[in-house]
mmCIF file of C-alpha atoms in Angstrom:
data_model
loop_
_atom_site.group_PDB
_atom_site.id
_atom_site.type_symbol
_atom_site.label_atom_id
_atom_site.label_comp_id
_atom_site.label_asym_id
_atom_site.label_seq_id
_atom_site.Cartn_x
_atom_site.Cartn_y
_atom_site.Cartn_z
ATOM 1 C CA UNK G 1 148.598 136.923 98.855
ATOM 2 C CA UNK G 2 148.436 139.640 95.745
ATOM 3 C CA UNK G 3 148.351 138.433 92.747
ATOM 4 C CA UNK G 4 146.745 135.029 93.391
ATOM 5 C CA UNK G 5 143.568 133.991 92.654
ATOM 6 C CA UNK G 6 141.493 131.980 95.356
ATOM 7 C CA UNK G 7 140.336 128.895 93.901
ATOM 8 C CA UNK G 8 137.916 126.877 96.221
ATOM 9 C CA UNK G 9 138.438 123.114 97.340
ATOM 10 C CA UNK G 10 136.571 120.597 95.012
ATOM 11 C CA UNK G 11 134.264 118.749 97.159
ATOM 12 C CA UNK G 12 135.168 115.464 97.725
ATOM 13 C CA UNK G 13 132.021 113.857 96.591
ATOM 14 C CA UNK G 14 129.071 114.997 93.961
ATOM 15 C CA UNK G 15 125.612 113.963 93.000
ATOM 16 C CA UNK G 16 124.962 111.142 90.355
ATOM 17 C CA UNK G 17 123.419 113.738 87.805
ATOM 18 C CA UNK G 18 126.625 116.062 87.994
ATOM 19 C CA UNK G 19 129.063 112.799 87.830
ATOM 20 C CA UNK G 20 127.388 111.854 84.529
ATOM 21 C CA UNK G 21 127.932 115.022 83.060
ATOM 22 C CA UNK G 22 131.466 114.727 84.026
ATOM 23 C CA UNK G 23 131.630 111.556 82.477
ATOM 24 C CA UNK G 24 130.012 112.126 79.622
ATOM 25 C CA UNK G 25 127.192 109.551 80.259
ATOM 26 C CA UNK G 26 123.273 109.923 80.002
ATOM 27 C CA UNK G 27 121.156 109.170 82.890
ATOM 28 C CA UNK G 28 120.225 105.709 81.891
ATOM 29 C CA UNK G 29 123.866 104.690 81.031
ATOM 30 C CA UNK G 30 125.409 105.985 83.990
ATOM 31 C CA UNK G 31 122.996 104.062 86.390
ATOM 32 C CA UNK G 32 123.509 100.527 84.206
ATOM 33 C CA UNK G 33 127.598 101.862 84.770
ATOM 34 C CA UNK G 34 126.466 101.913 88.620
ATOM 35 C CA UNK G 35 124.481 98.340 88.728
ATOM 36 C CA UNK G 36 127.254 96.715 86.807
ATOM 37 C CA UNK G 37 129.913 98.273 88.978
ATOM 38 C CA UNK G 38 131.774 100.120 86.581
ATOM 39 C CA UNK G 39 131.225 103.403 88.832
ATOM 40 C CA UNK G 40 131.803 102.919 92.625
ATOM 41 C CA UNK G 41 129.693 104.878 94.780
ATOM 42 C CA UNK G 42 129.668 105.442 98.607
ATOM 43 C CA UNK G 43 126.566 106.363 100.306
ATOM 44 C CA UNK G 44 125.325 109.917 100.966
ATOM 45 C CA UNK G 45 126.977 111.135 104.429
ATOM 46 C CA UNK G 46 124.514 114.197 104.127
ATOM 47 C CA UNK G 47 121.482 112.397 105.445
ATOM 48 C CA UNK G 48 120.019 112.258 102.080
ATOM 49 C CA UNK G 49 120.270 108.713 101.622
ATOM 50 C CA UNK G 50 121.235 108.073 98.172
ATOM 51 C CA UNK G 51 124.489 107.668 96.773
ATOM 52 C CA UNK G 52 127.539 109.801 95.565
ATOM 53 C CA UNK G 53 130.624 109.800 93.447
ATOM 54 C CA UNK G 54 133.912 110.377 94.681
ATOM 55 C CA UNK G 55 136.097 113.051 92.661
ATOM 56 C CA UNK G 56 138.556 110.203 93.087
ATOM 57 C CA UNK G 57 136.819 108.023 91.249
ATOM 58 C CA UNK G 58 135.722 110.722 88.213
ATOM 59 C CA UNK G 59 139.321 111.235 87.670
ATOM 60 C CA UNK G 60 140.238 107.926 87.590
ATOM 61 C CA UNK G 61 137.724 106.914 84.686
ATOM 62 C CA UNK G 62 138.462 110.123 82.852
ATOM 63 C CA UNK G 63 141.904 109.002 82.759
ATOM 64 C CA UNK G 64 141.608 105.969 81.066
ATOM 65 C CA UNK G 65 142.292 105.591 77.393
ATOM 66 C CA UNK G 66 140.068 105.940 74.981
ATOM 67 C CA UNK G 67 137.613 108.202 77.518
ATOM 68 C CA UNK G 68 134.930 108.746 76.797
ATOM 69 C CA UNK G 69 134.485 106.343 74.196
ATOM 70 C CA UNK G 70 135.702 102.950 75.862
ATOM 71 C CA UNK G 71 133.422 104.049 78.970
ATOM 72 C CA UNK G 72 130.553 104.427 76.861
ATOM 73 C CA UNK G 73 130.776 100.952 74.724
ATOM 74 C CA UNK G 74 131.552 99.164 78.136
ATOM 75 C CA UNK G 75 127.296 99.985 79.152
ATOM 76 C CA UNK G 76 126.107 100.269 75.581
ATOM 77 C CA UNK G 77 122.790 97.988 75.415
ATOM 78 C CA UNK G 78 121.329 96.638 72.109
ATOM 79 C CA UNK G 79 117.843 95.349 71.420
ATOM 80 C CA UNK G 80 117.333 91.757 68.889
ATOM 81 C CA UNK G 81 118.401 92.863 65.521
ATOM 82 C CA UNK G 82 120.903 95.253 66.882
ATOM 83 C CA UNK G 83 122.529 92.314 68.434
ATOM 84 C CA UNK G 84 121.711 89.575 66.139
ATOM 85 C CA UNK G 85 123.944 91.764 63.710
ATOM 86 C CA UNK G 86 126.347 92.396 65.928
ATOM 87 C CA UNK G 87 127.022 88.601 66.648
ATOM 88 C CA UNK G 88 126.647 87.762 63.205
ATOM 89 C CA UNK G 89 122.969 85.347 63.459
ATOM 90 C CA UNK G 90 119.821 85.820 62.290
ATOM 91 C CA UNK G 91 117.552 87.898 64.608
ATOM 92 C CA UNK G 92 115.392 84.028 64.968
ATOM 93 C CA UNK G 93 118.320 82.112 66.352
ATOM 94 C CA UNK G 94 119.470 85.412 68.648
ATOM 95 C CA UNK G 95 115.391 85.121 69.979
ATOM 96 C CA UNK G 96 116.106 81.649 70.467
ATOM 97 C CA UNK G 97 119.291 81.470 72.334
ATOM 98 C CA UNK G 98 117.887 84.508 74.301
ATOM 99 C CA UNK G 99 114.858 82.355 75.268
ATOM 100 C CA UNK G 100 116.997 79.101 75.887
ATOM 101 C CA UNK G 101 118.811 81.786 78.954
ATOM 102 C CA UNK G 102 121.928 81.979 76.712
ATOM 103 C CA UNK G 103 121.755 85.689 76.124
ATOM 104 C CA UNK G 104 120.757 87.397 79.271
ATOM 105 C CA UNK G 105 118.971 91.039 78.971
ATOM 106 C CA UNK G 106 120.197 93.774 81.246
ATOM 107 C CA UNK G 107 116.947 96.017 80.234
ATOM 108 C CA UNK G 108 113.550 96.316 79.189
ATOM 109 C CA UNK G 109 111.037 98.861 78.321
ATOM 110 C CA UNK G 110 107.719 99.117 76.665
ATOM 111 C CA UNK G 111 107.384 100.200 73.326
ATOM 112 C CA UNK G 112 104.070 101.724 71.472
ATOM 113 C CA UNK G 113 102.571 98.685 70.826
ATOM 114 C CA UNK G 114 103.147 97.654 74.729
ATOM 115 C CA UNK G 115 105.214 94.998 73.842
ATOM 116 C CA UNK G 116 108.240 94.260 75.986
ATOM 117 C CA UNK G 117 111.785 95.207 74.495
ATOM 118 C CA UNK G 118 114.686 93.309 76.327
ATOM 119 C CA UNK G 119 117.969 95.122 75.604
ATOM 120 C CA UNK G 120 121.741 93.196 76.089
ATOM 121 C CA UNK G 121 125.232 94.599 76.984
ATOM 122 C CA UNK G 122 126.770 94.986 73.090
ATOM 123 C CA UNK G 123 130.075 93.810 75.303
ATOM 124 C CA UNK G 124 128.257 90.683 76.490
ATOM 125 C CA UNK G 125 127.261 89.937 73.191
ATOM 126 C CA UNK G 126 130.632 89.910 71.870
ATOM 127 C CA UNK G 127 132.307 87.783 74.286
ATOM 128 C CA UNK G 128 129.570 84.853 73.680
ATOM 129 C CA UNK G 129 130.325 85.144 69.813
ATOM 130 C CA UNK G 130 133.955 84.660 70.531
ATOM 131 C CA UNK G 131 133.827 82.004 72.655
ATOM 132 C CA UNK G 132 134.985 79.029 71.204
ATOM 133 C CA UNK G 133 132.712 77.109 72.992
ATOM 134 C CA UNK G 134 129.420 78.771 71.363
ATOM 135 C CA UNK G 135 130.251 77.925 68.041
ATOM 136 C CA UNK G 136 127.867 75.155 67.585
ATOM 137 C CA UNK G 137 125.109 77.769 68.783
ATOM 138 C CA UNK G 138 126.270 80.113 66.430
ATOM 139 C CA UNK G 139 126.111 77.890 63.103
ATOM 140 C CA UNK G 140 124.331 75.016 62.169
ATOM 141 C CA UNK G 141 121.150 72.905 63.594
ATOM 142 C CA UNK G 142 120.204 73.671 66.940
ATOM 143 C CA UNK G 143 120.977 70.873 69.463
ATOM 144 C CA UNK G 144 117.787 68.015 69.906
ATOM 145 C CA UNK G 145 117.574 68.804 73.808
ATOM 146 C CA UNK G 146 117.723 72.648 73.277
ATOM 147 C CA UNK G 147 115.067 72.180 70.246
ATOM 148 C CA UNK G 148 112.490 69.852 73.017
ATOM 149 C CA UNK G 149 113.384 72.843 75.438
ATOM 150 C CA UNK G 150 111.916 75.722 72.643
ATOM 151 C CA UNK G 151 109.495 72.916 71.752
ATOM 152 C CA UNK G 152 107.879 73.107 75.296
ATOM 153 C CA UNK G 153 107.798 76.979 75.290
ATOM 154 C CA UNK G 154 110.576 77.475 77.487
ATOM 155 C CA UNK G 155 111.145 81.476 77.590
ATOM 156 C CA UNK G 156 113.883 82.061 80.343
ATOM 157 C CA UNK G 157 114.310 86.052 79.665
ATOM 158 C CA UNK G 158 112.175 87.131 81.930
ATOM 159 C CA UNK G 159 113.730 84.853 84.868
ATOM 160 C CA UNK G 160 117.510 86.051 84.044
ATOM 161 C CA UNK G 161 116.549 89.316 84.132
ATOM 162 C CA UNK G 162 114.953 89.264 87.390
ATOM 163 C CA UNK G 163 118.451 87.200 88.377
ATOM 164 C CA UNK G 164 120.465 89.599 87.034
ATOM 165 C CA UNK G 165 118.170 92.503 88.928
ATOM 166 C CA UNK G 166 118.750 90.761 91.916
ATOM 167 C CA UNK G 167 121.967 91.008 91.340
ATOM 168 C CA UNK G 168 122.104 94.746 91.205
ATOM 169 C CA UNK G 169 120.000 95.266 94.166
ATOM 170 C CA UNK G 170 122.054 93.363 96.444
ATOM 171 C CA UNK G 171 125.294 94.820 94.970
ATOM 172 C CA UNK G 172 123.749 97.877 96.162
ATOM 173 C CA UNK G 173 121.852 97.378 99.424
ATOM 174 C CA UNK G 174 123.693 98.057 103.196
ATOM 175 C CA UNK G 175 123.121 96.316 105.968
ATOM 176 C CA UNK G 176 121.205 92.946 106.388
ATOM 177 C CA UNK G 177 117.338 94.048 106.511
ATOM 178 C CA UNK G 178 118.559 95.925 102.624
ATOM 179 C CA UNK G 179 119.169 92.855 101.275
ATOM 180 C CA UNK G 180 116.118 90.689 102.935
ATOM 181 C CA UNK G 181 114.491 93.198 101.117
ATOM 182 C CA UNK G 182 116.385 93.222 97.573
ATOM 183 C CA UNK G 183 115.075 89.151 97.830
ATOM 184 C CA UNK G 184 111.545 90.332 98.648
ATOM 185 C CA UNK G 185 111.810 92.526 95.346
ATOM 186 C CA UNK G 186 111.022 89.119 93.274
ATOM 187 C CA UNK G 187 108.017 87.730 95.191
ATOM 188 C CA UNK G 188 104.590 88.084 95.783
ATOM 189 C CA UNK G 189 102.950 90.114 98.809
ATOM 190 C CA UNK G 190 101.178 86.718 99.657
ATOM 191 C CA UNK G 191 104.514 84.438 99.460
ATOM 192 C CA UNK G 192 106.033 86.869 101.809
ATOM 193 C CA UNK G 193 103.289 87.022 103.617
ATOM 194 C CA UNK G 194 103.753 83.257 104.369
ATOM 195 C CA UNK G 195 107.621 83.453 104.848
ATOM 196 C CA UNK G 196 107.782 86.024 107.349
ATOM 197 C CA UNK G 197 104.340 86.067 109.826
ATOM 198 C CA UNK G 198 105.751 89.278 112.094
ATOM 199 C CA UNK G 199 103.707 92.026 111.043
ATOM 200 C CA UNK G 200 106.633 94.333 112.116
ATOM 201 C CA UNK G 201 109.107 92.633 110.132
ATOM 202 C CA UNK G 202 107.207 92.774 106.889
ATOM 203 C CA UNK G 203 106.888 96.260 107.359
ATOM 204 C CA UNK G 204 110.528 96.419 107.779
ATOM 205 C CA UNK G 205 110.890 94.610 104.520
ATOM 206 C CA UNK G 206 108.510 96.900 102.825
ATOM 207 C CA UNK G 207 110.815 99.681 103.439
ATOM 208 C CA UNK G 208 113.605 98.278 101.297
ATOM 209 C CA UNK G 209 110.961 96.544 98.906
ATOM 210 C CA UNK G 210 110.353 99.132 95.817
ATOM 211 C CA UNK G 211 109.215 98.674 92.238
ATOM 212 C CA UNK G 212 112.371 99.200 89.489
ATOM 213 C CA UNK G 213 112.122 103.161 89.501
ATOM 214 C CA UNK G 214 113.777 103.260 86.028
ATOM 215 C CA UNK G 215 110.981 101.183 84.003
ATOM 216 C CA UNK G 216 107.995 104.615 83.951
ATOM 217 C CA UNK G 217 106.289 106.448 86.213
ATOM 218 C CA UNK G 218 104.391 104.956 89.096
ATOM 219 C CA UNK G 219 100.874 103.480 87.812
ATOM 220 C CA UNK G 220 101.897 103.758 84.318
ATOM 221 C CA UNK G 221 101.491 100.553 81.686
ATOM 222 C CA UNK G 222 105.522 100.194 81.756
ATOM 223 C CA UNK G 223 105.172 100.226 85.611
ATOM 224 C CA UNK G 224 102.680 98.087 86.026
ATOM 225 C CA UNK G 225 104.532 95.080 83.377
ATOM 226 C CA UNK G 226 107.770 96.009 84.948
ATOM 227 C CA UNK G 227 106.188 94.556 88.480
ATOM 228 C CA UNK G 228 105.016 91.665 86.506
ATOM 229 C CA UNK G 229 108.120 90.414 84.913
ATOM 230 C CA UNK G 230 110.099 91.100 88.334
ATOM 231 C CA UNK G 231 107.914 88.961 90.237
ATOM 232 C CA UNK G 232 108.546 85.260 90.208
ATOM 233 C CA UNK G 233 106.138 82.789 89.321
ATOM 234 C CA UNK G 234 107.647 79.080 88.429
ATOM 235 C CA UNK G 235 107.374 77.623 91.412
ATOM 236 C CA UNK G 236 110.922 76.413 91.492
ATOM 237 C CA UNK G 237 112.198 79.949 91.429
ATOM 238 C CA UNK G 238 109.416 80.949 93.876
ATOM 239 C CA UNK G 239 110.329 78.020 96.184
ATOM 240 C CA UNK G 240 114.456 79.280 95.699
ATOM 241 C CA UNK G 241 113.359 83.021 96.576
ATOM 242 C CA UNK G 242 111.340 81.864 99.783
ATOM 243 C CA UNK G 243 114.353 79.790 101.211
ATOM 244 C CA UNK G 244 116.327 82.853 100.373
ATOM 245 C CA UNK G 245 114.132 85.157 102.458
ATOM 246 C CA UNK G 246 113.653 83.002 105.262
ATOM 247 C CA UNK G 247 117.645 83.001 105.909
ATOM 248 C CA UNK G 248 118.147 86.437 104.741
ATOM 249 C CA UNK G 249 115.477 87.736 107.238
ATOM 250 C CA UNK G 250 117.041 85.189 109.991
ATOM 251 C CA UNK G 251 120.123 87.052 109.607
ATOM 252 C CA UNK G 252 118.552 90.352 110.040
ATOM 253 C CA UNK G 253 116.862 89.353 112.610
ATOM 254 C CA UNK G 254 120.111 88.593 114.354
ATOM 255 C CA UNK G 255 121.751 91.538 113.484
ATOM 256 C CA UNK G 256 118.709 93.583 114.496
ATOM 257 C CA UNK G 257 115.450 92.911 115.200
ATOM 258 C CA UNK G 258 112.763 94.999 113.724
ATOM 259 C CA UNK G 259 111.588 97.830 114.901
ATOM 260 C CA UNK G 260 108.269 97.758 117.060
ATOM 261 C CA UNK G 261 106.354 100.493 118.397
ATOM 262 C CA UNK G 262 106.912 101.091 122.417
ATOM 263 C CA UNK G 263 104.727 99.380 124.667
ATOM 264 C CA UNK G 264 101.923 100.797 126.104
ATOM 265 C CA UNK G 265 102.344 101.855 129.936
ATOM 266 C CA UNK G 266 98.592 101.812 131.767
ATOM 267 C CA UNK G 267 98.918 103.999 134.895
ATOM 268 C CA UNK G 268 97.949 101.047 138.227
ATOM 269 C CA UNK G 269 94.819 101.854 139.387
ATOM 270 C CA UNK G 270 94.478 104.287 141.921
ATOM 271 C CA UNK G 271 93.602 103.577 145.280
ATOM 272 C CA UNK G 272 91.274 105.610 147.485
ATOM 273 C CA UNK G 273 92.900 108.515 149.514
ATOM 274 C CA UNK G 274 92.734 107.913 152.607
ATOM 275 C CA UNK G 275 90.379 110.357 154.743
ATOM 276 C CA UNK G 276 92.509 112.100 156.901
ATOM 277 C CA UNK G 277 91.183 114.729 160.170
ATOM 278 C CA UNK G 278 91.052 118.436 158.637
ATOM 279 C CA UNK G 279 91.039 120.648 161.219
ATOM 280 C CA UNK G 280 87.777 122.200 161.625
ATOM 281 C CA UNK G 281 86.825 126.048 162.070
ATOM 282 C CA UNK G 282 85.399 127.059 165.415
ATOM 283 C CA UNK G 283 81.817 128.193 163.993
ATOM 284 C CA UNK G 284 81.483 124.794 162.238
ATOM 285 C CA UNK G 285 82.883 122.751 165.147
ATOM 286 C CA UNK G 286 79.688 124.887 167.355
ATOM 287 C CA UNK G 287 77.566 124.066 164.701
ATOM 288 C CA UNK G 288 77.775 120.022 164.261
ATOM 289 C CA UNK G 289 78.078 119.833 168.288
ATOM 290 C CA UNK G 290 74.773 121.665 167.970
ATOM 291 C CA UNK G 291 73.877 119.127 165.585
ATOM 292 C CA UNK G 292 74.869 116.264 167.273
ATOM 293 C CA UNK G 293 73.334 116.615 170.707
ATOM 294 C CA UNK G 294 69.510 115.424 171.402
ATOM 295 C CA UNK G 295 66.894 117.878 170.984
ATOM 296 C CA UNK G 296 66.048 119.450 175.157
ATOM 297 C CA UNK G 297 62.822 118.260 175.598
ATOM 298 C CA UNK G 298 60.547 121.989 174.833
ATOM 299 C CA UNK G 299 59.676 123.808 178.383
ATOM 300 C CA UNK G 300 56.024 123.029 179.997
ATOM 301 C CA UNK G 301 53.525 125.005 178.078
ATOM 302 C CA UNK G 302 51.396 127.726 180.426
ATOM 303 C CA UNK G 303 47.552 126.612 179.917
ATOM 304 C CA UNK G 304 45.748 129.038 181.532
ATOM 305 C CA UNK G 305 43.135 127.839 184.017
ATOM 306 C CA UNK G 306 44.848 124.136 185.077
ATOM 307 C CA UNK G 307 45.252 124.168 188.652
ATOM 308 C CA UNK G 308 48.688 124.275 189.837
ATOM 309 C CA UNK G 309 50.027 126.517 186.660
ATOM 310 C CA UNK G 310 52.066 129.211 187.067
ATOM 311 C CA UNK G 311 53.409 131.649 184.822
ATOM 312 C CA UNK G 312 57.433 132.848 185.286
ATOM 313 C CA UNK G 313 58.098 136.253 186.139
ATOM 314 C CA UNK G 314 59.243 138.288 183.135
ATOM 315 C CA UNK G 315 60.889 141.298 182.546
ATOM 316 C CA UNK G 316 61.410 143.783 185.356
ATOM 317 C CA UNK G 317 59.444 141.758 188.067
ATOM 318 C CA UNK G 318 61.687 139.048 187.698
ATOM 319 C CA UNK G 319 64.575 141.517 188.323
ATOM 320 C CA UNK G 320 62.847 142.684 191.495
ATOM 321 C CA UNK G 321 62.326 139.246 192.540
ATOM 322 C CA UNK G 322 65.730 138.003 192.175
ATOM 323 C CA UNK G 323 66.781 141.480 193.881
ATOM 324 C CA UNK G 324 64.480 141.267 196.913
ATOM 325 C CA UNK G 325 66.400 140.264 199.855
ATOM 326 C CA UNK G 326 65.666 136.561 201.439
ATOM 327 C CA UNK G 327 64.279 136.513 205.342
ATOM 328 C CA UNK G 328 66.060 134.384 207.403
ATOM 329 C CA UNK G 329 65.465 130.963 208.558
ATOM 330 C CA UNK G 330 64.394 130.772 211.888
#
C-alpha cells in the first residue's frame, strides 16, 4: 500500500531482562516481582529453558495506576532500621520479633564485614503494624513465653527464609521430579542420600537441585553462607523436609521413573562353524591321494655277482626285445 509504513508484529513473548526495562524494574526487583507472583511467566517454548513474559502481561501492569510507582513499592525490600522506622519500633524489638519468626525476610546478602543482612517486603511490614492484632508486639513488655523463647536463643530467620524460598521454588518448578527437587534444595547431600537410595534418581534430583543463583558468584563467601542458611539443620525441620521428599519423589516416581542408562546387550557366544566339504582342485585332490596311499615297497636292488640276479633291459634293447617276434608253441 503507498503511503503506509510497515510496522512489524510485536512478539508475543520477551526475555526477563527486556520485560524489566519495560517495566521499569531492576534485575533484582523484577525477579522478587517473579517469586512473589506479581509477574506471571510461561516457560521458554524456544528450547532455552528459562522463562518469558507475555506482552499481555507487560501491558497489563503498565496499565495500572500509579505505574510505575505502585509496582515498584509492591517488591520494595528494607533491611532492620529501614523497617524498624517504617513500623514505628525500635530497631531491638524489630530484631526481636524478626527472631521470634514474626517478621519473615524475603532476602539476604553479605555485607563487608561478612555479616548476613536479611531484607523484608516494606508492604509486609506495613500490614503487621496495622494489624490490630500486633499491637501488644508493637508497644509495651514483651510477652513471658516469647521472652523464655529469646531467652533460649531462639533465632527463626534463617528457617522462614528457607520456608519462604521453598516457596518460590515450587511456585516455579514444572512437572513432579522439579519440585522433588525444589524440597531437596533445603537438605543435606547425606539426608538425601538416605531418603532416596537409587543412584539414578538422585541424579535426577541433582538436576533440579541448584544453589540460590542470586546470593554471588559460584565459590564466593556470599555463595558459600547462602548454601549454609538454605540448608536445614533442626532436626524437626530436617525430619519435615525428609517426609516431604520421600512423597514428593514417590510421586515422581509414578509419574515417571528416572531415567537410566540402556542396558547392556552381550552378543551369545558364538558357536563353532560347522566344517563343511569345499570342493577340492584336481592337482590337490592327486596330491593327498598320493599322500594317502602306502609307500610301494622300493624295486629289488641289482647286486652284482649274487647268483640268480639279473639286470632289466634298458633303453633300445628293451625295445628290440619287446619288438622281437615270439616262436610258437609247439
Amino acid at each position: 500500500m503507498s503511503g503506509s509504513t510497515f510496522v512489524p508484529p510485536r512478539p508475543a513473548t520477551c526475555a526477563p531482562s527486556r520485560a524489566a526495562r519495560e517495566l521499569g524494574l531492576r534485575r533484582n526487583e523484577f525477579t522478587l516481582a517473579v517469586r512473589l507472583g506479581r509477574i506471571r511467566t510461561v516457560p521458554d517454548e524456544g528450547g532455552g529453558g528459562g522463562r518469558r513474559v507475555e506482552r499481555a502481561e507487560i501491558d497489563r501492569l503498565r496499565a495500572q495506576d500509579g505505574f510505575p510507582e505502585t509496582l515498584r513499592e509492591r517488591v520494595r525490600v528494607v533491611g532492620t532500621a529501614e523497617g524498624a522506622a517504617l513500623m514505628g519500633i525500635p530497631a531491638g524489638r524489630f530484631t526481636r520479633l524478626a527472631r521470634l519468626g514474626l517478621l519473615v525476610p524475603v532476602r539476604l546478602y553479605l555485607n563487608r564485614y561478612r555479616a548476613v543482612v536479611w531484607l523484608y517486603l516494606a508492604e509486609e511490614l506495613r500490614q503487621f503494624a496495622a494489624c490490630a492484632e500486633n499491637a501488644h508486639l508493637l508497644k509495651g513488655r514483651t510477652p513471658e513465653t516469647l521472652r523464655g523463647q529469646l531467652a533460649a536463643g531462639v533465632d527463626l530467620r534463617a528457617r522462614n527464609w528457607r520456608g519462604r524460598h521453598l516457596g518460590f521454588l515450587l511456585r516455579e518448578a514444572e512437572g513432579p521430579w522439579a519440585r522433588a527437587g525444589a524440597v531437596a534444595v533445603l537438605l543435606a547431600p547425606v539426608e538425601i542420600a538416605d531418603v532416596v537410595k537409587d543412584p539414578y534418581e538422585r541424579a535426577q534430583l541433582n538436576r533440579f537441585r541448584s544453589a540460590p543463583s542470586d546470593h554471588g558468584a559460584p565459590g564466593s563467601p556470599s555463595a558459600h553462607l547462602a548454601e549454609h542458611l538454605m540448608t536445614a539443620h533442626d532436626s524437626d525441620e530436617a525430619d519435615w523436609l525428609r517426609s516431604e521428599l520421600a512423597h514428593a519423589v514417590q510421586e515422581a516416581r509414578d509419574h515417571s521413573p528416572a531415567p537410566r542408562p540402556a542396558a547392556r546387550h552381550t552378543a551369545p557366544a558364538r558357536r563353532p562353524a560347522a566344517h563343511h566339504a569345499h570342493p577340492v582342485p584336481p592337482t590337490a585332490a592327486r596330491h593327498a591321494v598320493a599322500a594317502a596311499r602306502p609307500a610301494s615297497p622300493p624295486p629289488p636292488r641289482d647286486h652284482k655277482g649274487e647268483p640268480g640276479a639279473t639286470r632289466p633291459a634298458r633303453g633300445l634293447r628293451a625295445w628290440l626285445h619287446r619288438r622281437r617276434p615270439r616262436p610258437a608253441e609247439v
